Amino acid sequence: MTRPAARNGSRASADRLARLLNLVPYLLARPGIEIAEAAGDLGVTERQLREDLELLWVCGLPGYGPGDLIDMAFDGDRVTITYDAGIDRPLRLTPDEALALVVALRMLAETPGVANREAVERALAKIEAAGDLVGAPVAVRLPGDTPRVEALRTAVEGGKALRITYYTAARDETTERVIDPLRMLMVGGRAYVEAWCRRAEAVRLFRADRIDAITELDEPATVPPQAVPHDLTEGVFRPTADLPLITLRIGRGERWITEYYPCERVEAGDGDQWLVSLRVTDLGWARRFVLGLGPEVTVVAPVELADQVRATAAAALDAYAVPTPAAVPRRPEVDPERTPSGDPAVAGRTQ
């Protein structure tokens, strides 16, 4: 429940930082400006602007003593910057800072789904030239960045329809589809192609590492007007009320489930056990999910899932069972007196 608030807080802090960095040169160019006018130009309330000015008073150069901090003068409702602490000077990067920025921009340029990749590459070229870092021996490789991802990126940028062979883990099946790509994107360290799937007649996400084959068709990608990209701010999987709800009893060693998967309910049970309820795409995926967990997990509901897990586990145990070797019949002992020759040596050889 705290994650959305944390993200909103981080976004608000970033917005305020950008506003503060813009505020000093803005006020330097307009000495004695009225606070109401400045607030209107900057798109904030007068109260927010006054709070920003109070924060600026404790910002400045390292040392943070007299002569180091930003200073300003107020005349009624007017404000003037009297000392800017060097914020008006052009930004000069150290070699380490320039290299770090080059690495960050190279990573951004390689990230699937970047809206304006050309702008990133232009900025990268300028920084490399200014810092004498052209051809710097820096190799950037993103998680999941494979030749398949590069091939997909090239195909998507080509604007053609694609025929793909795709493995759907939820149903444990491989299908062939024709898709009209919308974009490539990176979510949770994995590359995806978002496209209009002609087979499903809907927008679908295809994980790059589950695409077994790609064929670029001669026809251009044709995306219908109703094709709307997914909102992935909360992740790829968005649980809804129409999806199956499963309940598991888990031990202490499996509590990581509550952090990794979106759970609808988490309740304390007996001892160290918890009852966890979560939505899944289908029971087939849930069966494989439960079978991959440790012995501290028990299916509580639905009964159908518990039966599937039990049957699959029993079949696996039967496959690993060692067959009992067939008993070898022992030849009966021969009475020497009953042998045709009556020779004890012959009887000894037949025992």
Coordinates of C-alpha atoms in Angstrom, one line a residue:
M1 CA 0.0 0.0 0.0
T2 CA 3.0 2.3 0.5
R3 CA 4.6 1.9 -3.0
P4 CA 2.3 4.3 -4.9
A5 CA 2.8 7.0 -2.3
A6 CA 6.6 6.5 -2.4
R7 CA 6.6 6.9 -6.2
N8 CA 4.5 10.0 -5.9
G9 CA 6.8 11.4 -3.3
S10 CA 9.9 10.8 -5.4
R11 CA 8.2 12.4 -8.4
A12 CA 7.2 15.5 -6.3
S13 CA 10.8 15.8 -5.0
A14 CA 12.2 15.6 -8.6
D15 CA 9.7 18.3 -9.7
R16 CA 10.6 20.6 -6.9
L17 CA 14.4 20.2 -7.6
A18 CA 13.8 21.1 -11.2
R19 CA 11.7 24.1 -10.1
L20 CA 14.4 25.3 -7.7
L21 CA 17.2 25.0 -10.3
N22 CA 15.1 27.1 -12.6
L23 CA 14.0 29.6 -10.0
V24 CA 17.4 31.3 -9.4
P25 CA 18.2 32.3 -13.0
Y26 CA 14.6 33.3 -13.4
L27 CA 14.8 35.7 -10.4
L28 CA 18.3 36.9 -11.4
A29 CA 16.8 38.1 -14.7
R30 CA 13.9 39.8 -12.9
P31 CA 15.2 41.7 -9.8
G32 CA 12.4 43.0 -7.6
I33 CA 9.6 40.9 -9.3
E34 CA 6.4 40.5 -7.4
I35 CA 5.9 37.1 -5.8
A36 CA 2.4 36.8 -7.3
E37 CA 3.7 37.5 -10.8
A38 CA 6.6 35.0 -10.4
A39 CA 4.2 32.3 -9.1
G40 CA 2.0 32.8 -12.1
D41 CA 4.9 32.5 -14.5
L42 CA 6.3 29.4 -12.8
G43 CA 2.8 27.7 -12.5
V44 CA 2.8 27.4 -8.7
T45 CA 0.9 28.9 -5.9
E46 CA 2.2 31.9 -3.9
R47 CA 2.5 29.7 -0.9
Q48 CA 4.5 27.1 -2.8
L49 CA 6.8 29.8 -4.1
R50 CA 7.4 31.2 -0.7
E51 CA 8.3 27.7 0.6
D52 CA 10.7 27.3 -2.3
L53 CA 12.4 30.6 -1.4
E54 CA 12.7 29.5 2.2
L55 CA 14.4 26.3 1.0
L56 CA 16.8 28.3 -1.3
W57 CA 18.0 30.2 1.8
V58 CA 19.7 27.0 3.0
C59 CA 21.2 26.0 -0.3
G60 CA 24.6 27.0 -1.7
L61 CA 28.2 25.9 -2.0
P62 CA 30.0 23.4 0.2
G63 CA 30.9 24.8 3.5
Y64 CA 27.4 26.2 3.9
G65 CA 28.5 29.2 6.0
P66 CA 28.2 33.0 5.5
G67 CA 29.0 33.8 1.9
D68 CA 28.3 30.3 0.7
L69 CA 24.5 30.2 0.7
I70 CA 22.1 31.8 -1.7
D71 CA 20.8 35.1 -0.4
M72 CA 17.9 37.3 -1.3
A73 CA 16.2 40.5 -0.3
F74 CA 12.5 41.1 0.2
D75 CA 10.8 44.4 -0.2
G76 CA 7.1 43.9 0.7
D77 CA 5.9 41.3 -1.8
R78 CA 8.9 41.7 -4.1
V79 CA 12.0 39.5 -4.1
T80 CA 15.6 40.0 -5.4
I81 CA 18.4 37.5 -5.5
T82 CA 21.5 39.2 -4.0
Y83 CA 23.9 36.2 -4.1
D84 CA 23.4 33.3 -6.4
A85 CA 26.2 31.0 -5.1
G86 CA 27.4 30.5 -8.7
I87 CA 24.3 28.9 -10.1
D88 CA 24.4 31.5 -12.9
R89 CA 27.7 30.1 -14.1
P90 CA 27.8 27.5 -16.9
L91 CA 27.8 23.9 -15.8
R92 CA 31.3 22.3 -16.1
L93 CA 31.6 18.6 -15.7
T94 CA 34.6 16.8 -14.3
P95 CA 36.0 13.9 -16.4
D96 CA 34.3 11.4 -14.0
E97 CA 31.0 13.3 -14.2
A98 CA 31.2 13.4 -18.0
L99 CA 31.9 9.7 -18.3
A100 CA 29.1 8.9 -15.9
L101 CA 26.7 11.0 -18.0
V102 CA 27.9 9.2 -21.2
V103 CA 27.3 5.8 -19.7
A104 CA 23.8 6.9 -18.6
L105 CA 22.9 8.3 -22.0
R106 CA 24.2 5.1 -23.8
M107 CA 22.0 3.0 -21.5
L108 CA 19.1 5.3 -22.3
A109 CA 19.8 5.0 -26.0
E110 CA 19.8 1.2 -25.8
T111 CA 16.6 1.0 -23.8
P112 CA 13.7 -0.3 -25.9
G113 CA 10.8 2.1 -26.1
V114 CA 12.6 5.4 -25.8
A115 CA 10.4 7.9 -27.5
N116 CA 13.0 10.3 -29.0
R117 CA 16.1 8.2 -29.4
E118 CA 17.6 10.6 -31.9
A119 CA 17.6 13.4 -29.3
V120 CA 19.4 11.2 -26.9
E121 CA 22.0 10.3 -29.5
R122 CA 22.6 13.9 -30.4
A123 CA 23.1 14.9 -26.7
L124 CA 25.4 11.9 -26.3
A125 CA 27.5 13.0 -29.4
K126 CA 27.8 16.6 -28.0
I127 CA 28.9 15.4 -24.5
E128 CA 31.4 12.9 -26.0
A129 CA 32.9 15.6 -28.3
A130 CA 33.1 18.2 -25.5
G131 CA 34.7 15.8 -23.0
D132 CA 37.0 14.2 -25.6
L133 CA 35.2 10.9 -24.9
V134 CA 34.4 9.9 -28.5
G135 CA 35.1 6.1 -28.8
A136 CA 35.6 5.8 -25.0
P137 CA 36.0 2.1 -24.1
V138 CA 32.6 1.8 -22.4
A139 CA 30.4 -1.2 -23.2
V140 CA 26.8 -0.8 -22.0
R141 CA 24.6 -3.9 -21.8
L142 CA 21.2 -3.9 -20.4
P143 CA 19.5 -6.8 -18.6
G144 CA 17.9 -9.0 -21.2
D145 CA 19.6 -7.1 -24.0
T146 CA 20.3 -9.9 -26.5
P147 CA 20.7 -10.3 -30.3
R148 CA 17.0 -11.2 -30.3
V149 CA 16.1 -7.8 -28.7
E150 CA 18.3 -6.0 -31.3
A151 CA 16.6 -7.9 -34.1
L152 CA 13.2 -7.0 -32.7
R153 CA 14.1 -3.4 -32.3
T154 CA 15.2 -3.2 -35.9
A155 CA 12.1 -5.0 -37.1
V156 CA 9.8 -2.6 -35.1
E157 CA 11.6 0.5 -36.3
G158 CA 11.1 -0.8 -39.9
G159 CA 7.4 -0.3 -39.6
K160 CA 6.5 -3.7 -41.0
A161 CA 4.1 -6.4 -39.8
L162 CA 5.8 -9.4 -38.2
R163 CA 5.0 -13.1 -38.0
I164 CA 6.3 -14.5 -34.8
T165 CA 6.4 -17.9 -33.1
Y166 CA 5.6 -17.2 -29.4
Y167 CA 5.6 -19.3 -26.3
T168 CA 2.8 -18.5 -23.9
A169 CA 3.9 -19.6 -20.4
A170 CA 0.4 -19.1 -18.8
R171 CA -1.0 -21.9 -21.1
D172 CA 2.3 -23.7 -21.8
E173 CA 1.8 -23.6 -25.5
T174 CA 3.5 -22.2 -28.6
T175 CA 1.5 -20.4 -31.3
E176 CA 2.2 -18.5 -34.5
R177 CA 0.8 -15.0 -34.7
V178 CA 0.9 -12.0 -37.1
I179 CA 1.4 -8.7 -35.1
D180 CA 1.5 -5.0 -35.9
P181 CA 4.1 -3.5 -33.6
L182 CA 3.3 -0.4 -31.5
R183 CA 6.5 0.0 -29.5
M184 CA 9.3 -1.8 -27.7
L185 CA 9.7 -1.2 -24.0
M186 CA 11.7 -2.4 -21.0
V187 CA 9.7 -3.4 -17.8
G188 CA 11.3 -5.0 -14.8
G189 CA 14.6 -5.7 -16.7
R190 CA 12.8 -7.5 -19.5
A191 CA 12.2 -6.4 -23.1
Y192 CA 8.7 -6.5 -24.5
V193 CA 7.1 -5.8 -27.9
E194 CA 3.7 -4.2 -27.5
A195 CA 1.6 -4.9 -30.6
W196 CA -1.8 -5.4 -32.1
C197 CA -2.2 -9.2 -32.3
R198 CA -4.4 -10.1 -35.3
R199 CA -5.0 -13.6 -33.8
A200 CA -6.4 -12.1 -30.5
E201 CA -7.8 -8.9 -32.1
A202 CA -6.4 -6.9 -29.2
V203 CA -3.2 -5.2 -28.0
R204 CA -0.9 -7.7 -26.4
L205 CA 2.6 -7.7 -24.8
F206 CA 5.1 -10.2 -26.1
R207 CA 8.2 -11.0 -24.0
A208 CA 11.3 -10.9 -26.2
D209 CA 12.9 -14.0 -24.7
R210 CA 9.7 -16.0 -25.5
I211 CA 9.7 -15.2 -29.2
D212 CA 11.2 -18.2 -30.9
A213 CA 11.2 -16.9 -34.5
I214 CA 10.6 -13.6 -36.3
T215 CA 9.7 -13.0 -39.9
E216 CA 9.3 -9.5 -41.3
L217 CA 6.4 -9.4 -43.8
D218 CA 6.2 -7.3 -46.9
E219 CA 3.1 -5.4 -45.7
P220 CA 3.4 -2.4 -43.4
A221 CA 2.2 -2.6 -39.9
T222 CA -1.5 -1.5 -39.7
V223 CA -2.6 -0.6 -36.2
P224 CA -6.4 -0.1 -35.9
P225 CA -7.7 3.1 -34.1
Q226 CA -8.9 1.1 -31.1
A227 CA -5.4 -0.1 -30.3
V228 CA -4.4 1.7 -27.1
P229 CA -1.0 1.0 -25.4
H230 CA -1.2 -0.4 -21.9
D231 CA -0.5 1.7 -18.8
L232 CA 2.5 -0.1 -17.3
T233 CA 3.3 2.3 -14.5
E234 CA 2.2 -0.5 -12.0
G235 CA 3.9 -3.3 -13.9
V236 CA 3.0 -5.7 -16.7
F237 CA 0.4 -7.8 -14.7
R238 CA -2.7 -5.9 -13.7
P239 CA -5.0 -8.1 -11.5
T240 CA -8.7 -7.6 -12.1
A241 CA -11.8 -9.0 -10.4
D242 CA -12.6 -11.4 -13.3
L243 CA -9.3 -13.3 -12.9
P244 CA -9.2 -16.5 -10.7
L245 CA -8.4 -15.9 -7.0
I246 CA -6.2 -18.4 -5.2
T247 CA -5.5 -18.7 -1.5
L248 CA -2.2 -20.3 -0.2
R249 CA -1.0 -21.1 3.3
I250 CA 2.7 -20.2 3.4
G251 CA 5.5 -20.5 5.9
R252 CA 8.1 -18.0 6.9
G253 CA 10.4 -19.1 4.1
E254 CA 7.9 -18.2 1.4
R255 CA 6.8 -14.8 2.6
W256 CA 8.7 -13.2 -0.3
I257 CA 5.6 -14.0 -2.3
T258 CA 3.8 -11.1 -0.7
E259 CA 6.5 -8.7 -1.9
Y260 CA 7.0 -10.0 -5.4
Y261 CA 3.3 -10.5 -6.4
P262 CA 0.3 -8.2 -5.9
C263 CA -1.8 -9.8 -3.1
E264 CA -5.4 -9.0 -2.3
R265 CA -5.2 -10.2 1.2
V266 CA -2.6 -11.3 3.7
E267 CA -3.6 -12.7 7.1
A268 CA -1.7 -14.2 10.0
G269 CA -2.4 -17.9 10.5
D270 CA -1.3 -20.5 13.0
G271 CA 2.3 -20.0 14.2
D272 CA 4.5 -18.6 11.5
Q273 CA 2.0 -19.4 8.8
W274 CA 0.2 -16.7 6.6
L275 CA -2.9 -17.0 4.5
V276 CA -2.2 -15.2 1.2
S277 CA -4.8 -14.5 -1.6
L278 CA -3.8 -13.3 -5.0
R279 CA -5.2 -13.1 -8.6
V280 CA -3.6 -15.2 -11.3
T281 CA -4.0 -15.3 -15.1
D282 CA -5.3 -18.9 -15.0
L283 CA -5.2 -22.0 -12.9
G284 CA -2.7 -23.6 -15.3
W285 CA -0.1 -21.0 -14.4
A286 CA -1.1 -21.2 -10.7
R287 CA -0.5 -25.0 -10.8
R288 CA 3.1 -24.6 -12.1
F289 CA 3.7 -21.7 -9.7
V290 CA 2.7 -23.7 -6.7
L291 CA 4.7 -26.8 -7.8
G292 CA 7.8 -24.6 -8.1
L293 CA 7.6 -23.4 -4.4
G294 CA 8.9 -25.2 -1.4
P295 CA 7.2 -27.6 1.0
E296 CA 5.9 -24.8 3.2
V297 CA 3.1 -23.9 0.7
T298 CA -0.4 -25.5 0.8
V299 CA -3.2 -24.7 -1.5
V300 CA -6.3 -23.7 0.5
A301 CA -8.6 -22.6 -2.4
P302 CA -9.9 -23.3 -4.9
V303 CA -10.3 -27.1 -4.6
E304 CA -9.7 -27.5 -8.3
L305 CA -6.2 -26.1 -8.0
A306 CA -5.4 -28.3 -5.0
D307 CA -6.5 -31.4 -7.0
Q308 CA -4.4 -30.3 -10.0
V309 CA -1.3 -29.8 -7.9
R310 CA -1.8 -33.2 -6.1
A311 CA -2.3 -35.0 -9.4
T312 CA 0.7 -33.5 -11.0
A313 CA 2.9 -34.1 -8.0
A314 CA 1.8 -37.7 -7.8
A315 CA 2.5 -38.2 -11.5
A316 CA 6.0 -36.8 -11.1
L317 CA 6.7 -39.1 -8.2
D318 CA 5.5 -42.1 -10.2
A319 CA 7.9 -41.1 -13.0
Y320 CA 10.8 -41.1 -10.6
A321 CA 9.8 -44.4 -8.9
V322 CA 12.4 -47.2 -9.2
P323 CA 10.7 -50.4 -10.5
T324 CA 11.1 -53.4 -8.3
P325 CA 13.3 -56.0 -10.2
A326 CA 11.5 -59.2 -11.1
A327 CA 12.3 -62.2 -9.0
V328 CA 14.6 -64.6 -10.8
P329 CA 13.3 -68.2 -10.3
R330 CA 15.8 -70.5 -8.7
R331 CA 16.4 -73.8 -10.2
P332 CA 15.5 -76.6 -7.8
E333 CA 18.2 -78.7 -6.2
V334 CA 18.7 -82.1 -7.8
D335 CA 18.7 -85.2 -5.7
P336 CA 21.8 -87.3 -6.9
E337 CA 19.8 -90.4 -6.4
R338 CA 17.2 -89.1 -8.9
T339 CA 19.7 -88.2 -11.7
P340 CA 19.7 -90.5 -14.6
S341 CA 23.3 -91.5 -14.1
G342 CA 23.3 -91.4 -10.3
D343 CA 26.7 -89.7 -10.5
P344 CA 27.2 -87.2 -7.6
A345 CA 29.5 -85.1 -9.8
V346 CA 26.7 -84.6 -12.3
A347 CA 24.3 -83.7 -9.5
G348 CA 26.9 -81.1 -8.1
R349 CA 27.1 -79.3 -11.5
T350 CA 23.3 -78.9 -11.6
Q351 CA 22.9 -77.3 -8.2

